[in-house]
Amino acid sequence: MLYLVGLGLADETDITVKGLEVVKRAERVYLEAYTSILHVGKEKLESFYGRPVIVADREMVESSSDEILSGADKSDIAFLVVGDPFGATTHTDIVLRAKELAVPTKSIPNASILNAVGATGLQLYNFGQTVSMVFFTDNWRPASFYDRLRENASIGLHTLLLLDIKVKEQSLENMARGRKIYEPPRYMTVSQCAQQMLEIEAEKGEKVYDEDSLAIGCARVGADDQKFACGTLKELSGIELGPPLHSVVLLGKRAHELERDYIRLFAINEQTFDASWKKYHERQ
């Protein structure tokens, strides 16, 4: 059996009892290490599980899945995923590959940012499509996220933006020369996301949002030191929320008064919060 085991969001203790039982009896244990990160290293996991853990990078998961699946028709293999096993589309690919090889699979769910974002006080059923924000470069500024924001905004729903991480990435030069030299890890921050959102709105000019739109910056959700900051996009573009991982929620206009009262607890500035709420969210 190939087991896809969700690890939760923060550290080694977030794994479920069911997931831990799988890990302890598995023949091999892999840790998917590029779609997200825990706040502890591989060594902490190995100490807590009492088992060696093999780090599986993007290349291994996407190009060498047969190595992971080898022997999974005869013994148990555990594939560990930060958050929930199906929080990233990559993991449906490995399940489909297992099916092709007649390897049975089972998933062990866990918390992910998709439900843990409820800690902001926003009601989960008021969220629309989740979107990703990638790092801009000098000649690449993808704006497909803007269309999803527009669609969510058109029916008044909140939008969760998942922020880019770059782990074990090669520069174009090193890739072209075939050199296995990797760039240092990078993790997008709330401020970088807000800046990029405002840049694209300035280009589009469709007023899906503006610098006075309310949003919530989220940092290390699920960890003991999780942090939220609610303010305008202009305010968030200059905020520092500490180490990764970060995400952002853009408020929809259907926000309820109970949501307002809760997120106001995280207000960067209560006066600008009240003014922005009145401008965009107060029912006439």
mmCIF file of C-alpha atoms in Angstrom:
data_model
loop_
_atom_site.group_PDB
_atom_site.id
_atom_site.type_symbol
_atom_site.label_atom_id
_atom_site.label_comp_id
_atom_site.label_asym_id
_atom_site.label_seq_id
_atom_site.Cartn_x
_atom_site.Cartn_y
_atom_site.Cartn_z
ATOM 1 C CA MET A 1 0.000 0.000 0.000
ATOM 2 C CA LEU A 2 1.111 3.530 -0.744
ATOM 3 C CA TYR A 3 -0.044 5.767 2.105
ATOM 4 C CA LEU A 4 -0.278 9.514 1.585
ATOM 5 C CA VAL A 5 -0.013 10.892 5.111
ATOM 6 C CA GLY A 6 -0.955 14.472 5.963
ATOM 7 C CA LEU A 7 1.387 16.050 8.526
ATOM 8 C CA GLY A 8 -0.598 19.155 9.440
ATOM 9 C CA LEU A 9 0.923 22.617 9.406
ATOM 10 C CA ALA A 10 3.473 23.208 12.120
ATOM 11 C CA ASP A 11 5.713 20.543 13.624
ATOM 12 C CA GLU A 12 6.323 16.845 14.203
ATOM 13 C CA THR A 13 3.485 16.521 16.734
ATOM 14 C CA ASP A 14 0.749 17.550 14.275
ATOM 15 C CA ILE A 15 0.607 14.142 12.620
ATOM 16 C CA THR A 16 -2.540 12.149 13.455
ATOM 17 C CA VAL A 17 -2.423 8.949 15.513
ATOM 18 C CA LYS A 18 -3.504 7.007 12.429
ATOM 19 C CA GLY A 19 -0.774 8.638 10.362
ATOM 20 C CA LEU A 20 1.886 7.925 12.980
ATOM 21 C CA GLU A 21 0.898 4.256 13.078
ATOM 22 C CA VAL A 22 1.424 4.067 9.312
ATOM 23 C CA VAL A 23 4.813 5.763 9.525
ATOM 24 C CA LYS A 24 6.062 3.428 12.253
ATOM 25 C CA ARG A 25 5.266 0.277 10.278
ATOM 26 C CA ALA A 26 6.147 1.439 6.759
ATOM 27 C CA GLU A 27 9.032 -0.104 4.866
ATOM 28 C CA ARG A 28 10.178 3.345 3.680
ATOM 29 C CA VAL A 29 9.135 6.867 4.628
ATOM 30 C CA TYR A 30 9.351 9.773 2.162
ATOM 31 C CA LEU A 31 8.867 13.462 2.943
ATOM 32 C CA GLU A 32 7.605 15.630 0.076
ATOM 33 C CA ALA A 33 9.710 18.744 0.481
ATOM 34 C CA TYR A 34 8.815 21.350 -2.120
ATOM 35 C CA THR A 35 5.110 22.301 -2.120
ATOM 36 C CA SER A 36 5.233 23.413 1.524
ATOM 37 C CA ILE A 37 7.382 23.228 4.656
ATOM 38 C CA LEU A 38 7.008 22.409 8.332
ATOM 39 C CA HIS A 39 8.604 24.618 10.982
ATOM 40 C CA VAL A 40 10.957 21.802 12.000
ATOM 41 C CA GLY A 41 13.603 19.904 10.070
ATOM 42 C CA LYS A 42 13.848 16.293 8.951
ATOM 43 C CA GLU A 43 15.874 15.409 12.032
ATOM 44 C CA LYS A 44 13.010 16.384 14.354
ATOM 45 C CA LEU A 45 10.649 14.170 12.389
ATOM 46 C CA GLU A 46 13.050 11.240 12.492
ATOM 47 C CA SER A 47 13.496 11.598 16.239
ATOM 48 C CA PHE A 48 9.750 11.730 16.887
ATOM 49 C CA TYR A 49 8.870 8.912 14.463
ATOM 50 C CA GLY A 50 11.830 6.718 15.377
ATOM 51 C CA ARG A 51 12.361 6.145 11.658
ATOM 52 C CA PRO A 52 14.664 7.446 8.916
ATOM 53 C CA VAL A 53 12.971 9.856 6.508
ATOM 54 C CA ILE A 54 13.918 10.207 2.833
ATOM 55 C CA VAL A 55 13.499 13.740 1.492
ATOM 56 C CA ALA A 56 11.680 13.681 -1.846
ATOM 57 C CA ASP A 57 12.288 16.810 -3.913
ATOM 58 C CA ARG A 58 10.299 17.918 -6.968
ATOM 59 C CA GLU A 59 12.529 16.003 -9.370
ATOM 60 C CA MET A 60 12.065 12.740 -7.486
ATOM 61 C CA VAL A 61 8.298 13.090 -7.097
ATOM 62 C CA GLU A 62 7.552 14.269 -10.630
ATOM 63 C CA SER A 63 10.202 12.397 -12.611
ATOM 64 C CA SER A 64 11.229 9.405 -10.489
ATOM 65 C CA SER A 65 7.977 8.318 -8.877
ATOM 66 C CA ASP A 66 8.776 4.694 -9.750
ATOM 67 C CA GLU A 67 11.550 4.853 -7.161
ATOM 68 C CA ILE A 68 9.023 5.842 -4.484
ATOM 69 C CA LEU A 69 6.514 3.222 -5.616
ATOM 70 C CA SER A 70 9.059 0.425 -5.892
ATOM 71 C CA GLY A 71 7.890 -2.503 -3.749
ATOM 72 C CA ALA A 72 4.690 -0.743 -2.678
ATOM 73 C CA ASP A 73 2.673 -3.677 -4.049
ATOM 74 C CA LYS A 74 4.331 -5.944 -1.464
ATOM 75 C CA SER A 75 4.894 -3.660 1.550
ATOM 76 C CA ASP A 76 3.727 -0.336 2.980
ATOM 77 C CA ILE A 77 5.331 2.896 1.772
ATOM 78 C CA ALA A 78 4.556 6.223 3.516
ATOM 79 C CA PHE A 79 4.586 9.455 1.535
ATOM 80 C CA LEU A 80 4.416 12.406 3.942
ATOM 81 C CA VAL A 81 2.833 15.667 2.845
ATOM 82 C CA VAL A 82 2.793 18.935 4.794
ATOM 83 C CA GLY A 83 -0.831 19.893 5.426
ATOM 84 C CA ASP A 84 -3.323 17.586 3.754
ATOM 85 C CA PRO A 85 -2.281 14.962 1.156
ATOM 86 C CA PHE A 86 -4.371 16.518 -1.607
ATOM 87 C CA GLY A 87 -3.557 20.164 -0.952
ATOM 88 C CA ALA A 88 -1.369 20.134 -4.081
ATOM 89 C CA THR A 89 -2.220 18.664 -7.486
ATOM 90 C CA THR A 90 1.153 16.894 -7.623
ATOM 91 C CA HIS A 91 -0.125 14.309 -5.206
ATOM 92 C CA THR A 92 -3.009 13.248 -7.392
ATOM 93 C CA ASP A 93 -0.376 12.500 -10.048
ATOM 94 C CA ILE A 94 1.465 10.035 -7.824
ATOM 95 C CA VAL A 95 -1.814 8.306 -6.930
ATOM 96 C CA LEU A 96 -2.656 7.927 -10.628
ATOM 97 C CA ARG A 97 0.823 6.539 -11.271
ATOM 98 C CA ALA A 98 0.309 4.039 -8.438
ATOM 99 C CA LYS A 99 -2.998 2.940 -9.985
ATOM 100 C CA GLU A 100 -1.228 2.321 -13.303
ATOM 101 C CA LEU A 101 1.167 -0.007 -11.469
ATOM 102 C CA ALA A 102 -1.696 -1.747 -9.597
ATOM 103 C CA VAL A 103 -0.428 -0.360 -6.276
ATOM 104 C CA PRO A 104 -3.273 0.249 -3.796
ATOM 105 C CA THR A 105 -3.342 3.666 -2.140
ATOM 106 C CA LYS A 106 -4.863 5.244 0.938
ATOM 107 C CA SER A 107 -4.765 8.828 2.213
ATOM 108 C CA ILE A 108 -4.630 9.970 5.844
ATOM 109 C CA PRO A 109 -6.060 13.521 5.970
ATOM 110 C CA ASN A 110 -4.907 16.349 8.210
ATOM 111 C CA ALA A 111 -5.332 20.095 8.664
ATOM 112 C CA SER A 112 -4.286 22.371 5.811
ATOM 113 C CA ILE A 113 -4.190 26.112 5.269
ATOM 114 C CA LEU A 114 -7.498 25.714 3.409
ATOM 115 C CA ASN A 115 -9.338 25.069 6.674
ATOM 116 C CA ALA A 116 -6.875 26.431 9.243
ATOM 117 C CA VAL A 117 -7.382 29.909 7.759
ATOM 118 C CA GLY A 118 -10.622 29.892 9.772
ATOM 119 C CA ALA A 119 -8.416 31.001 12.683
ATOM 120 C CA THR A 120 -8.626 34.491 11.182
ATOM 121 C CA GLY A 121 -12.264 34.570 12.271
ATOM 122 C CA LEU A 122 -13.550 34.541 8.707
ATOM 123 C CA GLN A 123 -16.272 32.007 7.940
ATOM 124 C CA LEU A 124 -15.004 29.263 5.664
ATOM 125 C CA TYR A 125 -18.167 29.086 3.586
ATOM 126 C CA ASN A 126 -17.647 32.737 2.620
ATOM 127 C CA PHE A 127 -14.461 31.854 0.706
ATOM 128 C CA GLY A 128 -14.317 31.575 -3.067
ATOM 129 C CA GLN A 129 -11.594 30.117 -5.261
ATOM 130 C CA THR A 130 -8.140 29.776 -3.730
ATOM 131 C CA VAL A 131 -5.385 31.276 -5.882
ATOM 132 C CA SER A 132 -1.596 31.217 -5.987
ATOM 133 C CA MET A 133 0.720 34.223 -6.132
ATOM 134 C CA VAL A 134 4.136 33.582 -7.689
ATOM 135 C CA PHE A 135 7.279 35.684 -7.526
ATOM 136 C CA PHE A 136 7.467 38.290 -10.278
ATOM 137 C CA THR A 137 10.673 38.645 -12.288
ATOM 138 C CA ASP A 138 11.943 41.445 -14.503
ATOM 139 C CA ASN A 139 10.315 39.894 -17.572
ATOM 140 C CA TRP A 140 7.610 37.641 -16.117
ATOM 141 C CA ARG A 141 4.641 39.069 -14.233
ATOM 142 C CA PRO A 142 1.821 36.499 -14.463
ATOM 143 C CA ALA A 143 -1.553 38.029 -13.636
ATOM 144 C CA SER A 144 -3.926 35.079 -13.982
ATOM 145 C CA PHE A 145 -4.669 35.392 -10.258
ATOM 146 C CA TYR A 146 -6.438 38.691 -11.032
ATOM 147 C CA ASP A 147 -9.198 36.918 -12.981
ATOM 148 C CA ARG A 148 -9.935 34.634 -10.028
ATOM 149 C CA LEU A 149 -9.987 37.598 -7.664
ATOM 150 C CA ARG A 150 -12.440 39.351 -9.961
ATOM 151 C CA GLU A 151 -14.733 36.309 -10.029
ATOM 152 C CA ASN A 152 -14.700 35.960 -6.250
ATOM 153 C CA ALA A 153 -15.211 39.688 -5.760
ATOM 154 C CA SER A 154 -18.178 39.694 -8.145
ATOM 155 C CA ILE A 155 -20.130 37.543 -5.666
ATOM 156 C CA GLY A 156 -18.633 39.083 -2.555
ATOM 157 C CA LEU A 157 -16.469 36.151 -1.452
ATOM 158 C CA HIS A 158 -13.124 36.157 0.355
ATOM 159 C CA THR A 159 -10.032 34.958 -1.525
ATOM 160 C CA LEU A 160 -7.194 32.976 0.028
ATOM 161 C CA LEU A 161 -3.891 33.632 -1.735
ATOM 162 C CA LEU A 162 -1.194 31.007 -1.289
ATOM 163 C CA LEU A 163 2.257 32.540 -1.614
ATOM 164 C CA ASP A 164 5.121 31.216 -3.686
ATOM 165 C CA ILE A 165 7.995 29.194 -2.281
ATOM 166 C CA LYS A 166 11.182 28.398 -4.160
ATOM 167 C CA VAL A 167 13.029 25.347 -2.871
ATOM 168 C CA LYS A 168 15.897 23.666 -4.739
ATOM 169 C CA GLU A 169 15.428 25.879 -7.801
ATOM 170 C CA GLN A 170 18.086 26.378 -10.478
ATOM 171 C CA SER A 171 18.962 29.621 -12.219
ATOM 172 C CA LEU A 172 18.315 29.687 -15.966
ATOM 173 C CA GLU A 173 22.059 29.746 -16.621
ATOM 174 C CA ASN A 174 22.788 26.718 -14.437
ATOM 175 C CA MET A 175 19.813 24.870 -15.904
ATOM 176 C CA ALA A 176 20.977 25.599 -19.460
ATOM 177 C CA ARG A 177 24.513 24.425 -18.656
ATOM 178 C CA GLY A 178 23.266 21.314 -16.864
ATOM 179 C CA ARG A 179 24.910 22.320 -13.600
ATOM 180 C CA LYS A 180 23.276 20.908 -10.456
ATOM 181 C CA ILE A 181 23.674 24.172 -8.567
ATOM 182 C CA TYR A 182 20.622 25.372 -6.672
ATOM 183 C CA GLU A 183 19.510 28.795 -5.521
ATOM 184 C CA PRO A 184 18.913 29.502 -1.811
ATOM 185 C CA PRO A 185 15.296 28.869 -0.691
ATOM 186 C CA ARG A 186 12.931 31.838 -1.011
ATOM 187 C CA TYR A 187 9.531 32.298 0.579
ATOM 188 C CA MET A 188 7.151 35.059 -0.465
ATOM 189 C CA THR A 189 6.036 37.397 2.301
ATOM 190 C CA VAL A 190 2.725 39.135 2.907
ATOM 191 C CA SER A 191 4.276 42.480 1.974
ATOM 192 C CA GLN A 192 5.620 41.148 -1.333
ATOM 193 C CA CYS A 193 2.213 39.712 -2.197
ATOM 194 C CA ALA A 194 0.426 42.984 -1.419
ATOM 195 C CA GLN A 195 2.947 44.950 -3.506
ATOM 196 C CA GLN A 196 2.480 42.641 -6.485
ATOM 197 C CA MET A 197 -1.306 42.814 -6.177
ATOM 198 C CA LEU A 198 -1.191 46.609 -6.272
ATOM 199 C CA GLU A 199 1.175 46.577 -9.261
ATOM 200 C CA ILE A 200 -1.226 44.414 -11.266
ATOM 201 C CA GLU A 201 -4.269 46.477 -10.252
ATOM 202 C CA ALA A 202 -2.429 49.595 -11.460
ATOM 203 C CA GLU A 203 -1.868 47.877 -14.815
ATOM 204 C CA LYS A 204 -5.374 46.433 -15.154
ATOM 205 C CA GLY A 205 -7.278 49.395 -13.761
ATOM 206 C CA GLU A 206 -10.470 47.370 -13.321
ATOM 207 C CA LYS A 207 -10.845 48.273 -9.631
ATOM 208 C CA VAL A 208 -11.275 44.689 -8.474
ATOM 209 C CA TYR A 209 -9.476 46.005 -5.382
ATOM 210 C CA ASP A 210 -7.307 49.001 -4.525
ATOM 211 C CA GLU A 211 -4.817 50.138 -1.907
ATOM 212 C CA ASP A 212 -7.653 50.744 0.579
ATOM 213 C CA SER A 213 -9.104 47.221 0.247
ATOM 214 C CA LEU A 214 -8.985 45.199 3.458
ATOM 215 C CA ALA A 215 -6.927 42.029 3.632
ATOM 216 C CA ILE A 216 -5.437 39.799 6.309
ATOM 217 C CA GLY A 217 -1.795 38.825 6.355
ATOM 218 C CA CYS A 218 -1.281 35.374 7.865
ATOM 219 C CA ALA A 219 2.024 33.979 9.081
ATOM 220 C CA ARG A 220 2.861 30.456 10.311
ATOM 221 C CA VAL A 221 -0.785 29.433 10.642
ATOM 222 C CA GLY A 222 -1.155 26.483 12.987
ATOM 223 C CA ALA A 223 2.112 27.125 14.833
ATOM 224 C CA ASP A 224 2.424 28.410 18.395
ATOM 225 C CA ASP A 225 3.680 31.747 17.061
ATOM 226 C CA GLN A 226 1.076 32.177 14.310
ATOM 227 C CA LYS A 227 0.357 35.803 13.562
ATOM 228 C CA PHE A 228 -2.395 37.733 11.779
ATOM 229 C CA ALA A 229 -2.462 41.361 10.689
ATOM 230 C CA CYS A 230 -5.544 42.984 9.194
ATOM 231 C CA GLY A 231 -5.256 46.197 7.233
ATOM 232 C CA THR A 232 -5.435 47.798 3.830
ATOM 233 C CA LEU A 233 -3.301 46.431 1.012
ATOM 234 C CA LYS A 234 -1.232 49.605 1.284
ATOM 235 C CA GLU A 235 -0.586 48.886 4.982
ATOM 236 C CA LEU A 236 0.194 45.230 4.334
ATOM 237 C CA SER A 237 2.653 46.148 1.583
ATOM 238 C CA GLY A 238 4.963 47.519 4.270
ATOM 239 C CA ILE A 239 4.436 45.013 7.078
ATOM 240 C CA GLU A 240 6.913 42.491 8.497
ATOM 241 C CA LEU A 241 5.409 39.289 9.907
ATOM 242 C CA GLY A 242 8.533 37.232 10.466
ATOM 243 C CA PRO A 243 9.541 33.799 9.167
ATOM 244 C CA PRO A 244 7.531 31.759 6.624
ATOM 245 C CA LEU A 245 5.088 30.462 5.648
ATOM 246 C CA HIS A 246 2.845 33.415 4.768
ATOM 247 C CA SER A 247 -0.542 33.727 3.076
ATOM 248 C CA VAL A 248 -3.030 36.522 2.419
ATOM 249 C CA VAL A 249 -6.817 36.756 2.514
ATOM 250 C CA LEU A 250 -8.523 39.474 0.484
ATOM 251 C CA LEU A 251 -11.873 40.280 2.064
ATOM 252 C CA GLY A 252 -15.059 39.940 0.071
ATOM 253 C CA LYS A 253 -17.861 42.468 0.347
ATOM 254 C CA ARG A 254 -20.285 39.933 1.806
ATOM 255 C CA ALA A 255 -18.259 39.833 5.028
ATOM 256 C CA HIS A 256 -20.510 39.448 8.056
ATOM 257 C CA GLU A 257 -20.507 41.790 11.069
ATOM 258 C CA LEU A 258 -19.283 38.938 13.280
ATOM 259 C CA GLU A 259 -16.339 38.511 10.937
ATOM 260 C CA ARG A 260 -15.685 42.255 11.173
ATOM 261 C CA ASP A 261 -15.640 42.149 14.975
ATOM 262 C CA TYR A 262 -13.177 39.256 14.994
ATOM 263 C CA ILE A 263 -10.717 40.476 12.367
ATOM 264 C CA ARG A 264 -10.708 43.932 13.928
ATOM 265 C CA LEU A 265 -8.744 42.304 16.766
ATOM 266 C CA PHE A 266 -5.855 42.006 14.279
ATOM 267 C CA ALA A 267 -6.172 45.546 12.899
ATOM 268 C CA ILE A 268 -2.894 47.293 12.149
ATOM 269 C CA ASN A 269 -4.695 50.598 12.622
ATOM 270 C CA GLU A 270 -8.258 50.636 13.934
ATOM 271 C CA GLN A 271 -9.090 53.961 12.306
ATOM 272 C CA THR A 272 -8.091 52.893 8.797
ATOM 273 C CA PHE A 273 -9.766 49.529 9.388
ATOM 274 C CA ASP A 274 -13.067 51.201 10.297
ATOM 275 C CA ALA A 275 -12.849 53.588 7.349
ATOM 276 C CA SER A 276 -12.131 50.803 4.874
ATOM 277 C CA TRP A 277 -14.873 48.586 6.303
ATOM 278 C CA LYS A 278 -17.386 51.396 5.969
ATOM 279 C CA LYS A 279 -16.248 52.125 2.415
ATOM 280 C CA TYR A 280 -16.464 48.575 1.079
ATOM 281 C CA HIS A 281 -18.413 46.344 3.420
ATOM 282 C CA GLU A 282 -21.133 48.273 5.230
ATOM 283 C CA ARG A 283 -24.561 47.297 3.974
ATOM 284 C CA GLN A 284 -26.588 50.201 2.713
#
